[in-house]
PDB file of C-alpha atoms in Angstrom:
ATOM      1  CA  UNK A   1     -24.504  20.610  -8.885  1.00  0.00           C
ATOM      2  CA  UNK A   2     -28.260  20.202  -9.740  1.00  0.00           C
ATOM      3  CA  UNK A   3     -28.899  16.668  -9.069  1.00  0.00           C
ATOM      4  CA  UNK A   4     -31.390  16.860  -5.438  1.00  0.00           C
ATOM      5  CA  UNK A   5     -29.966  13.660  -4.558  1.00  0.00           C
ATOM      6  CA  UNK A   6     -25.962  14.437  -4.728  1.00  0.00           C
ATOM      7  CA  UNK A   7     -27.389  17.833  -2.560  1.00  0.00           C
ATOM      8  CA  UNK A   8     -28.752  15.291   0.116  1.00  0.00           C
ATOM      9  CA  UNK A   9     -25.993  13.105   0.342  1.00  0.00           C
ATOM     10  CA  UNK A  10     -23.379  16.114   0.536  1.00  0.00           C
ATOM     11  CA  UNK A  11     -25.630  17.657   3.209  1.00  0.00           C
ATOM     12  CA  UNK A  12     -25.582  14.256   5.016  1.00  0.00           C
ATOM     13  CA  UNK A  13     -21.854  14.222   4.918  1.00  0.00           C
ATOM     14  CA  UNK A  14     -20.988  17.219   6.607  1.00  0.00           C
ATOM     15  CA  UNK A  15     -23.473  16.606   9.254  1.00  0.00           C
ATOM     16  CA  UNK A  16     -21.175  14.020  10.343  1.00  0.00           C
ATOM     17  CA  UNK A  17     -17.710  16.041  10.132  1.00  0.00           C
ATOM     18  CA  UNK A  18     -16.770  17.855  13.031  1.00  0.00           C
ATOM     19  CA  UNK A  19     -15.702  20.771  11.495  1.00  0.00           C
ATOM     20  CA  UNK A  20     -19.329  21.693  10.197  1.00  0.00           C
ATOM     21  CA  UNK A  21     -21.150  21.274  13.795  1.00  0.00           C
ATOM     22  CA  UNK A  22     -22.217  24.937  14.705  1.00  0.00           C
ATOM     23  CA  UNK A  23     -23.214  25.048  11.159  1.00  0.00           C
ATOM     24  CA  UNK A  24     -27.373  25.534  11.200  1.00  0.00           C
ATOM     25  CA  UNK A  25     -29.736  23.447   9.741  1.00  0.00           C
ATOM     26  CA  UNK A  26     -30.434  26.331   7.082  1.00  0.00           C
ATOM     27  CA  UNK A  27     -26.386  27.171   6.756  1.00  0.00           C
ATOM     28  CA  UNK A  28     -25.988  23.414   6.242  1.00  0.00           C
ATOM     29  CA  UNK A  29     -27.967  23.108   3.587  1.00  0.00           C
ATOM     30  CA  UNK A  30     -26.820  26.617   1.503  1.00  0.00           C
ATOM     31  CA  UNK A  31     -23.273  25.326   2.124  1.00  0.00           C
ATOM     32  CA  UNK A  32     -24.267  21.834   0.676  1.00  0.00           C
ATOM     33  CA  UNK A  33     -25.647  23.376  -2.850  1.00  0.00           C
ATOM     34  CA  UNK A  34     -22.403  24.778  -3.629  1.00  0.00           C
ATOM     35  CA  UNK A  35     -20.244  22.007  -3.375  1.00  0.00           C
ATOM     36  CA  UNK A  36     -19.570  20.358  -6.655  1.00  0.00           C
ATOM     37  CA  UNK A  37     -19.425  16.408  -7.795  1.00  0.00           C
ATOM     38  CA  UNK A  38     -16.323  15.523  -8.730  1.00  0.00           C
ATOM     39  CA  UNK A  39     -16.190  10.903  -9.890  1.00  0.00           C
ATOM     40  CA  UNK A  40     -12.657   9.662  -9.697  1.00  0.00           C
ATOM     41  CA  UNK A  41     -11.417   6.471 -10.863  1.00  0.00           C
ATOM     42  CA  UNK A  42      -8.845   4.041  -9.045  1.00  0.00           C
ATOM     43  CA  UNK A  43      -5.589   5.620  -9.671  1.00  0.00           C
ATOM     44  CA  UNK A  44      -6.641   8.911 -11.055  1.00  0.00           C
ATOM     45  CA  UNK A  45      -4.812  11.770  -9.419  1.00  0.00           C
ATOM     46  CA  UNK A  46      -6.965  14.502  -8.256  1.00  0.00           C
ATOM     47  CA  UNK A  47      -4.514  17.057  -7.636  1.00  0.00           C
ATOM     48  CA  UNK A  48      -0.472  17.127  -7.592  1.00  0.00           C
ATOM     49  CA  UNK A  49       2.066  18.176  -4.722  1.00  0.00           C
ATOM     50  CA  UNK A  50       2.788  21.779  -5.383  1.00  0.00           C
ATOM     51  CA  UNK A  51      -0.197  22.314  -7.260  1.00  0.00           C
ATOM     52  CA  UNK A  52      -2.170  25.805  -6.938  1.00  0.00           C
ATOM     53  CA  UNK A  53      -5.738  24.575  -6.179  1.00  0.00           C
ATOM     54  CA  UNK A  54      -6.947  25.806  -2.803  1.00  0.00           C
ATOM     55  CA  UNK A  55     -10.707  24.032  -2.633  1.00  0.00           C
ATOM     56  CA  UNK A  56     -11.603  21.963   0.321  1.00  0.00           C
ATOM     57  CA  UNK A  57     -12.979  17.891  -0.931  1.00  0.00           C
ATOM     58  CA  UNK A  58     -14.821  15.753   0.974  1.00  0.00           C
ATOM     59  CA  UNK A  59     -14.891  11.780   0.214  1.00  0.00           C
ATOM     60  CA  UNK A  60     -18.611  11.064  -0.398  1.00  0.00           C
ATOM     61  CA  UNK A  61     -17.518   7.103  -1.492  1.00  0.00           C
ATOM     62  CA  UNK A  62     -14.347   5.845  -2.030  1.00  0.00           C
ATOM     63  CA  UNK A  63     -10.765   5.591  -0.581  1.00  0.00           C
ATOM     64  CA  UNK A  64      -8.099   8.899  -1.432  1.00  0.00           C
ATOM     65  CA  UNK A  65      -4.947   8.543  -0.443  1.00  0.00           C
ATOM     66  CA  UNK A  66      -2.323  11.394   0.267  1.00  0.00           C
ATOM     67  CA  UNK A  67       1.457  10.828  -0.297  1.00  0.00           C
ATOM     68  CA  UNK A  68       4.867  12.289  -1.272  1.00  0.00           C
ATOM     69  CA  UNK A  69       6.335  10.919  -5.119  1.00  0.00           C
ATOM     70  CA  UNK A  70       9.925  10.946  -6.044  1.00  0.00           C
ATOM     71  CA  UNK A  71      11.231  11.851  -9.046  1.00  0.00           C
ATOM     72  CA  UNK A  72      12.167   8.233  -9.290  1.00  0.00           C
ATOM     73  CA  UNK A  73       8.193   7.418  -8.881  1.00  0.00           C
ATOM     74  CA  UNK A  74       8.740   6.029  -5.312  1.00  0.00           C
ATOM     75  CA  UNK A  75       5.563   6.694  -2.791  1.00  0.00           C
ATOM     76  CA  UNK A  76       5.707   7.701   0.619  1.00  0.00           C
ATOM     77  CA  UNK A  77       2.029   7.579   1.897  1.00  0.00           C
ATOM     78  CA  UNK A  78       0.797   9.863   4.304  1.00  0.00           C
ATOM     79  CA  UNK A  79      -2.552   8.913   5.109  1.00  0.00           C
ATOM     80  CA  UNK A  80      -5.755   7.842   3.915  1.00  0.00           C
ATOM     81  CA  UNK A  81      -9.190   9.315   3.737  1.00  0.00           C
ATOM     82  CA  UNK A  82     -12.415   7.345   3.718  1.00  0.00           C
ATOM     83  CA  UNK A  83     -16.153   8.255   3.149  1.00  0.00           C
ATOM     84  CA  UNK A  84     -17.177  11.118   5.313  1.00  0.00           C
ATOM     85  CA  UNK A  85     -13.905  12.529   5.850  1.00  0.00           C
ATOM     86  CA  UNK A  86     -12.137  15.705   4.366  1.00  0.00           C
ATOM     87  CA  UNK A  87      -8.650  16.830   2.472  1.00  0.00           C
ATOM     88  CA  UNK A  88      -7.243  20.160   1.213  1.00  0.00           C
ATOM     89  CA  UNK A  89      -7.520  22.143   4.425  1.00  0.00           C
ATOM     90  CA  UNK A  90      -4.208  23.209   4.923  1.00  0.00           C
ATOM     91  CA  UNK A  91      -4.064  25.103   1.673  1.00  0.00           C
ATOM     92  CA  UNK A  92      -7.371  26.566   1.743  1.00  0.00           C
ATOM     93  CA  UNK A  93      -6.399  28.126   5.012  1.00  0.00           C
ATOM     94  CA  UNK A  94      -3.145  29.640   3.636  1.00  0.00           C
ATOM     95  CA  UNK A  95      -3.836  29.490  -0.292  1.00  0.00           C
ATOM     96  CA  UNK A  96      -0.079  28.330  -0.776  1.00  0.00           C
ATOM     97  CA  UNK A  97       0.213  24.975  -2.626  1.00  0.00           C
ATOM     98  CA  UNK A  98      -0.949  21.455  -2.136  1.00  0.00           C
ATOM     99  CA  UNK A  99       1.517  20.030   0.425  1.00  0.00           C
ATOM    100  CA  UNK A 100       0.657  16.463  -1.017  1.00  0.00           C
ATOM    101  CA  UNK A 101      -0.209  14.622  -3.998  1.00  0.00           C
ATOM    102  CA  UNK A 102      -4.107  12.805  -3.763  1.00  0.00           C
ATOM    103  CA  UNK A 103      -4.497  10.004  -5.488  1.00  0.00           C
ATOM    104  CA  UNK A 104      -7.808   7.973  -6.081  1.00  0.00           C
ATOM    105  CA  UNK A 105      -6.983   4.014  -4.257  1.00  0.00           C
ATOM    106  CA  UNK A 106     -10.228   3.120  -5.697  1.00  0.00           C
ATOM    107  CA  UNK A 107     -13.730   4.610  -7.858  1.00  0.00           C
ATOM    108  CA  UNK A 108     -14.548   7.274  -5.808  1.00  0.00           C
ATOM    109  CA  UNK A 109     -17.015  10.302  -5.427  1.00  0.00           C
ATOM    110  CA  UNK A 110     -15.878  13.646  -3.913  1.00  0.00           C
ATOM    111  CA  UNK A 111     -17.589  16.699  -3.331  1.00  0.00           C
ATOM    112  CA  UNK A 112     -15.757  20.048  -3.893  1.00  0.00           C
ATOM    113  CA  UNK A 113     -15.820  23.318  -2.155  1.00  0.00           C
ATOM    114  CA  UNK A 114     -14.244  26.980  -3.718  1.00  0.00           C
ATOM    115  CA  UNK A 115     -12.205  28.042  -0.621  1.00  0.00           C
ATOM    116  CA  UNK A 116     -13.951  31.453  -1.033  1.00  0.00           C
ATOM    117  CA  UNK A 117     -17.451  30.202  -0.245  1.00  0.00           C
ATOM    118  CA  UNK A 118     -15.621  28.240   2.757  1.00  0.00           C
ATOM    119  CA  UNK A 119     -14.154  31.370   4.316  1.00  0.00           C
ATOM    120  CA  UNK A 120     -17.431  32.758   3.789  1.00  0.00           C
ATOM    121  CA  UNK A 121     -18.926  30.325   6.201  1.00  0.00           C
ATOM    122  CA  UNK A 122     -15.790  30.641   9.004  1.00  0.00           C
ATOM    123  CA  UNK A 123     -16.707  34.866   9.014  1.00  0.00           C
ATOM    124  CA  UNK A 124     -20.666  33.719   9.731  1.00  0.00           C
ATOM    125  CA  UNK A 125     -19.829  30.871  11.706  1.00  0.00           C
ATOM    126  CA  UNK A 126     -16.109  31.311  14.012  1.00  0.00           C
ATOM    127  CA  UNK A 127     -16.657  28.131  15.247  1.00  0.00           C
ATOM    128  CA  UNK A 128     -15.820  26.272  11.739  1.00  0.00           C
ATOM    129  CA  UNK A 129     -12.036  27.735  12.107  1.00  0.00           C
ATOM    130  CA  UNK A 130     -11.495  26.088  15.809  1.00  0.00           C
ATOM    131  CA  UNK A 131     -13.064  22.414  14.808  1.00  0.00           C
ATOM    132  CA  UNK A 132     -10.953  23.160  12.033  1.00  0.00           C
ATOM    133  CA  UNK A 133      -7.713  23.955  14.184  1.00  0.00           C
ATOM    134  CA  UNK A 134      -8.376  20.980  16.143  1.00  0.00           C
ATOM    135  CA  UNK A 135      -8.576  18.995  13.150  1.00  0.00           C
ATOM    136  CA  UNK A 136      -5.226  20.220  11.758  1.00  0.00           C
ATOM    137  CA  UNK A 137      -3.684  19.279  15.149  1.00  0.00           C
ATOM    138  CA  UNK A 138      -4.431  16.043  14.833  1.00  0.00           C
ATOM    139  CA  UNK A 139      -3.300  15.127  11.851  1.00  0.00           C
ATOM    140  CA  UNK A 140      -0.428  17.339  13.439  1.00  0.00           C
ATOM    141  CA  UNK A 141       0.152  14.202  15.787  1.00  0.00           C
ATOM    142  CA  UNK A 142      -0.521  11.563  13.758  1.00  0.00           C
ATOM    143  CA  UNK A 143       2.277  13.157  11.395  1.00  0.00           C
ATOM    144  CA  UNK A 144       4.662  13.297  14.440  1.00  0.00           C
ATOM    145  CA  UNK A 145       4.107   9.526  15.444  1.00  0.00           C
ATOM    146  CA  UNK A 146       4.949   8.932  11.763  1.00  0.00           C
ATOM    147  CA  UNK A 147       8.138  10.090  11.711  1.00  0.00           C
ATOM    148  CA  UNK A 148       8.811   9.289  15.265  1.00  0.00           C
ATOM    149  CA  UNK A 149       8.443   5.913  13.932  1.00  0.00           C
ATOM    150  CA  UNK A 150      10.623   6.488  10.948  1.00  0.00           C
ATOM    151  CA  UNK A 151      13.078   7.881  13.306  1.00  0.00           C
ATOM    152  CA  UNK A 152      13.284   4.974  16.102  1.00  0.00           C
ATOM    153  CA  UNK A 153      12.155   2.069  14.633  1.00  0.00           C
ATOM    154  CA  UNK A 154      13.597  -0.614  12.451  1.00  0.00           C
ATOM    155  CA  UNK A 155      11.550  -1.896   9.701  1.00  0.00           C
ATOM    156  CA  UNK A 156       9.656  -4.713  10.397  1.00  0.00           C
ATOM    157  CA  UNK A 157       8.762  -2.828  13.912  1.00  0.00           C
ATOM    158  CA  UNK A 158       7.032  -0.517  11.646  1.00  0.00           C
ATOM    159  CA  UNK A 159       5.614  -2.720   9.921  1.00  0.00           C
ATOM    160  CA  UNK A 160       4.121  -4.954  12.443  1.00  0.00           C
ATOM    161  CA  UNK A 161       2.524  -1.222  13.853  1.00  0.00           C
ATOM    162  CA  UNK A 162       0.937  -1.034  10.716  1.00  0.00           C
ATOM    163  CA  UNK A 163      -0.448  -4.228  10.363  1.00  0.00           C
ATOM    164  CA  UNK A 164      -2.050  -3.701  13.496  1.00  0.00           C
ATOM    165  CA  UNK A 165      -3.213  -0.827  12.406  1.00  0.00           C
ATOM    166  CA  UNK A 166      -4.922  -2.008   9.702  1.00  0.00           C
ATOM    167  CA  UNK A 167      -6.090  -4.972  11.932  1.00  0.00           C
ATOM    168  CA  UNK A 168      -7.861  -2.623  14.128  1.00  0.00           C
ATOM    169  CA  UNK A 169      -9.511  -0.662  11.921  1.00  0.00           C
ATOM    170  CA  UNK A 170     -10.911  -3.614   9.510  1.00  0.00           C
ATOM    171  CA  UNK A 171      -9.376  -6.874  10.957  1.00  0.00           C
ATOM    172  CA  UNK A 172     -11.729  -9.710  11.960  1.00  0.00           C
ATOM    173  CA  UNK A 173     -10.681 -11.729  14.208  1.00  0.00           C
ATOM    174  CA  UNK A 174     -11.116 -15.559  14.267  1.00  0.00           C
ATOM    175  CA  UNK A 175     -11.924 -18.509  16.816  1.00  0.00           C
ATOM    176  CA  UNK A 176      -8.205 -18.282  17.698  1.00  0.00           C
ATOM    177  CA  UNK A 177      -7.804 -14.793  18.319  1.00  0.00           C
ATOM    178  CA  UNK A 178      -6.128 -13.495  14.841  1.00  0.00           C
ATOM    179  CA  UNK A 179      -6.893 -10.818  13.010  1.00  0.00           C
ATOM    180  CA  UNK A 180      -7.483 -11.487   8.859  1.00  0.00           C
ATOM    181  CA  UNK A 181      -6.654  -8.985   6.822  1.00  0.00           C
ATOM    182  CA  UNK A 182      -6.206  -8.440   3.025  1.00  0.00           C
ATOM    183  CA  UNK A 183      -3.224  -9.214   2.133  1.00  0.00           C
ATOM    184  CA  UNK A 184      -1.033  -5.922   0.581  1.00  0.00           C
ATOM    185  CA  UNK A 185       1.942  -6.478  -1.529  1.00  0.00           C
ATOM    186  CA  UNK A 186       5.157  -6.043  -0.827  1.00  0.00           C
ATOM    187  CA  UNK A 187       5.104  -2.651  -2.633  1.00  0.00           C
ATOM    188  CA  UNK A 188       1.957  -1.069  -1.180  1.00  0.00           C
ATOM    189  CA  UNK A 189       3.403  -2.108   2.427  1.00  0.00           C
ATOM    190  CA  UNK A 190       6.557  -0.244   1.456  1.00  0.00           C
ATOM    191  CA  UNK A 191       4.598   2.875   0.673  1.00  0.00           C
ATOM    192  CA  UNK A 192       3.256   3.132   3.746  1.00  0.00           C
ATOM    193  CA  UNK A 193       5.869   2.840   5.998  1.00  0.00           C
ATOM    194  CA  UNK A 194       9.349   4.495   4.112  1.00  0.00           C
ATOM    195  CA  UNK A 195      10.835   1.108   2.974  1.00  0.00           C
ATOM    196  CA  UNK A 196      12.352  -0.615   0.192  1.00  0.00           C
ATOM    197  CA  UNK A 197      10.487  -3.644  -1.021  1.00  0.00           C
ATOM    198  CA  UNK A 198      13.244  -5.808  -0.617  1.00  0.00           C
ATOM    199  CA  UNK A 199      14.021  -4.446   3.432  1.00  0.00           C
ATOM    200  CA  UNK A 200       9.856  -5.323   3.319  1.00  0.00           C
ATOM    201  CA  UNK A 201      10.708  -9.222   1.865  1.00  0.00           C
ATOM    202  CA  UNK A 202      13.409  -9.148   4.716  1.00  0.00           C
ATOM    203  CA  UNK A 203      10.946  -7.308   7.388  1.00  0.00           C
ATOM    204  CA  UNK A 204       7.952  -9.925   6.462  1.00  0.00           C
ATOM    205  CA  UNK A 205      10.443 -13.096   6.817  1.00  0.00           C
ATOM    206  CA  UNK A 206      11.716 -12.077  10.344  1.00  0.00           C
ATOM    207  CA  UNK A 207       7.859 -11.713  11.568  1.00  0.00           C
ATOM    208  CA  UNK A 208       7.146 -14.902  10.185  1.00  0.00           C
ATOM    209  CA  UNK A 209       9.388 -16.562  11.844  1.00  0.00           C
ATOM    210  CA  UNK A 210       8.513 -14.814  14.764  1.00  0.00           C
ATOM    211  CA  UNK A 211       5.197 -16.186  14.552  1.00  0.00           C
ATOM    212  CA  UNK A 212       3.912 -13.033  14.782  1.00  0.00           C
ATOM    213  CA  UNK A 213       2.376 -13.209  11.384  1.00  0.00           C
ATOM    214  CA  UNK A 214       1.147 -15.397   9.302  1.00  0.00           C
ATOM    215  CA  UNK A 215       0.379 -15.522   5.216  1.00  0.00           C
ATOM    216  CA  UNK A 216      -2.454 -17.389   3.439  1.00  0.00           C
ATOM    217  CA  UNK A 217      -3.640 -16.689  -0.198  1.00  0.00           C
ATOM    218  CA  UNK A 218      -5.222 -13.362  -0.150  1.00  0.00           C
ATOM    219  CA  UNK A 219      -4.202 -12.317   3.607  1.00  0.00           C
ATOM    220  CA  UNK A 220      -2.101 -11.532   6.356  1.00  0.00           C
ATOM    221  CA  UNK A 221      -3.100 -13.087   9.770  1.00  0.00           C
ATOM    222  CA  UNK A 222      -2.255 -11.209  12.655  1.00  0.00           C
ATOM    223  CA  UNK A 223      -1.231 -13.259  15.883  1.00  0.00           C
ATOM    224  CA  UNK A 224      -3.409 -11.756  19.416  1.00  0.00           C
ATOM    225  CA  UNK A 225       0.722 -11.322  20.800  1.00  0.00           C
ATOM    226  CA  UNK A 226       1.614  -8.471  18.025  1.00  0.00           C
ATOM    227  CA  UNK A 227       0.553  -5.791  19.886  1.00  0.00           C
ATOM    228  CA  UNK A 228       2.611  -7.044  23.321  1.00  0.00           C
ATOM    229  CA  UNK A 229       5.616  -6.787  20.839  1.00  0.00           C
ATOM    230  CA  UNK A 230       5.134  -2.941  19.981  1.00  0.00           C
ATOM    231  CA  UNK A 231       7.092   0.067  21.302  1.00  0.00           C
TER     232      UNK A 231
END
């Protein structure tokens, strides 16, 4: 990486992830220069389930995804990572293979880190592997409520928790107390939560008609009494 600016911006990045706190002002910046530019586009795949890659990537623009693909090309998806955050931990720390499959959701920009120059970094700095730790339990949880969900609820339960979701994170709300939010089709819903599209069809019908949601061209609105209806 020689470009001064992409050195800045990586720099400014990790300033802002936990994991990279304790890190010194000097350490920050050494750390920063090795990390590599990698541009994706929307739907590229940047590395497979099972693959042998062990660097750590951070999302300096753009939206990755992580998810589970069938043989049959269905998607199960895991999670999503937005600018600042980071992906590949789990098999940096153990060098086994990816656990997921990462897959560009739109043009982004990542920066990418050898896991040798990482573990480098966790021997000067011990602090890196427990912001770490507590990062890995988190997503630890977040997994668990996943398939807690999967487990106990029925699908338009789920799917009404993920519309919220999403309404909470980049919903605005109007006069009347719904959230708007861009509208997903029936497929990328289905991704999300372990559905079919067609028990999605069946799932967005029954909250309909519970009033609970509402479509217009382009979006979902979410009605201010979802939330009372959750588990």
């Amino acid at each position: 990486m020689k470009d001064s600016q992409d050195i800045l911006d990586v720099e400014r990045h990790l300033r802002e992830i936990p994991i990279f706190k304790s890190l010194s002002q000097g350490r920050l910046s050494s750390l920063a220069r090795d990390f590599v530019i990698r541009k994706v586009n929307k739907d590229e795949v940047i590395f497979y389930q099972s693959d042998s890659s062990t660097d750590l990537y951070i999302v300096l623009d753009g939206l990755v995804k992580a998810c589970l693909l069938s043989e049959e090309g269905e998607e199960l998806i895991l999670t999503t990572f937005g600018k600042g955050s980071f992906f590949g931990e789990m098999s940096l720390l153990n060098g086994k293979p990816r656990s997921a499959t990462m897959i560009a959701m739109r043009d982004s920009t990542l920066g990418r880190l050898k896991r040798e120059r990482l573990l480098l970094s966790i021997k000067n700095d011990p602090m890196i592997a427990i912001e770490l730790l507590s990062a890995l339990v988190q997503r630890l949880r977040i997994t668990d409520e996943m398939l807690g969900s999967l487990a106990f609820l029925d699908v338009s339960q789920r799917l009404l928790k993920l519309l919220m979701q999403i309404a909470k994170k980049e919903g605005e709300k109007d006069k009347n107390g719904f959230f708007r939010i861009k509208r997903l089709t029936h497929r990328q819903l289905a991704s999300h939560i372990g559905a079919s599209r067609e028990a999605i069809t069946k799932a967005v019908k029954v909250l309909v008609f519970r009033k609970l949601i509402r479509e217009e061209e382009g979006c979902f609105l979410i009605s201010p009494q979802a939330e009372e209806m959750l588990p």
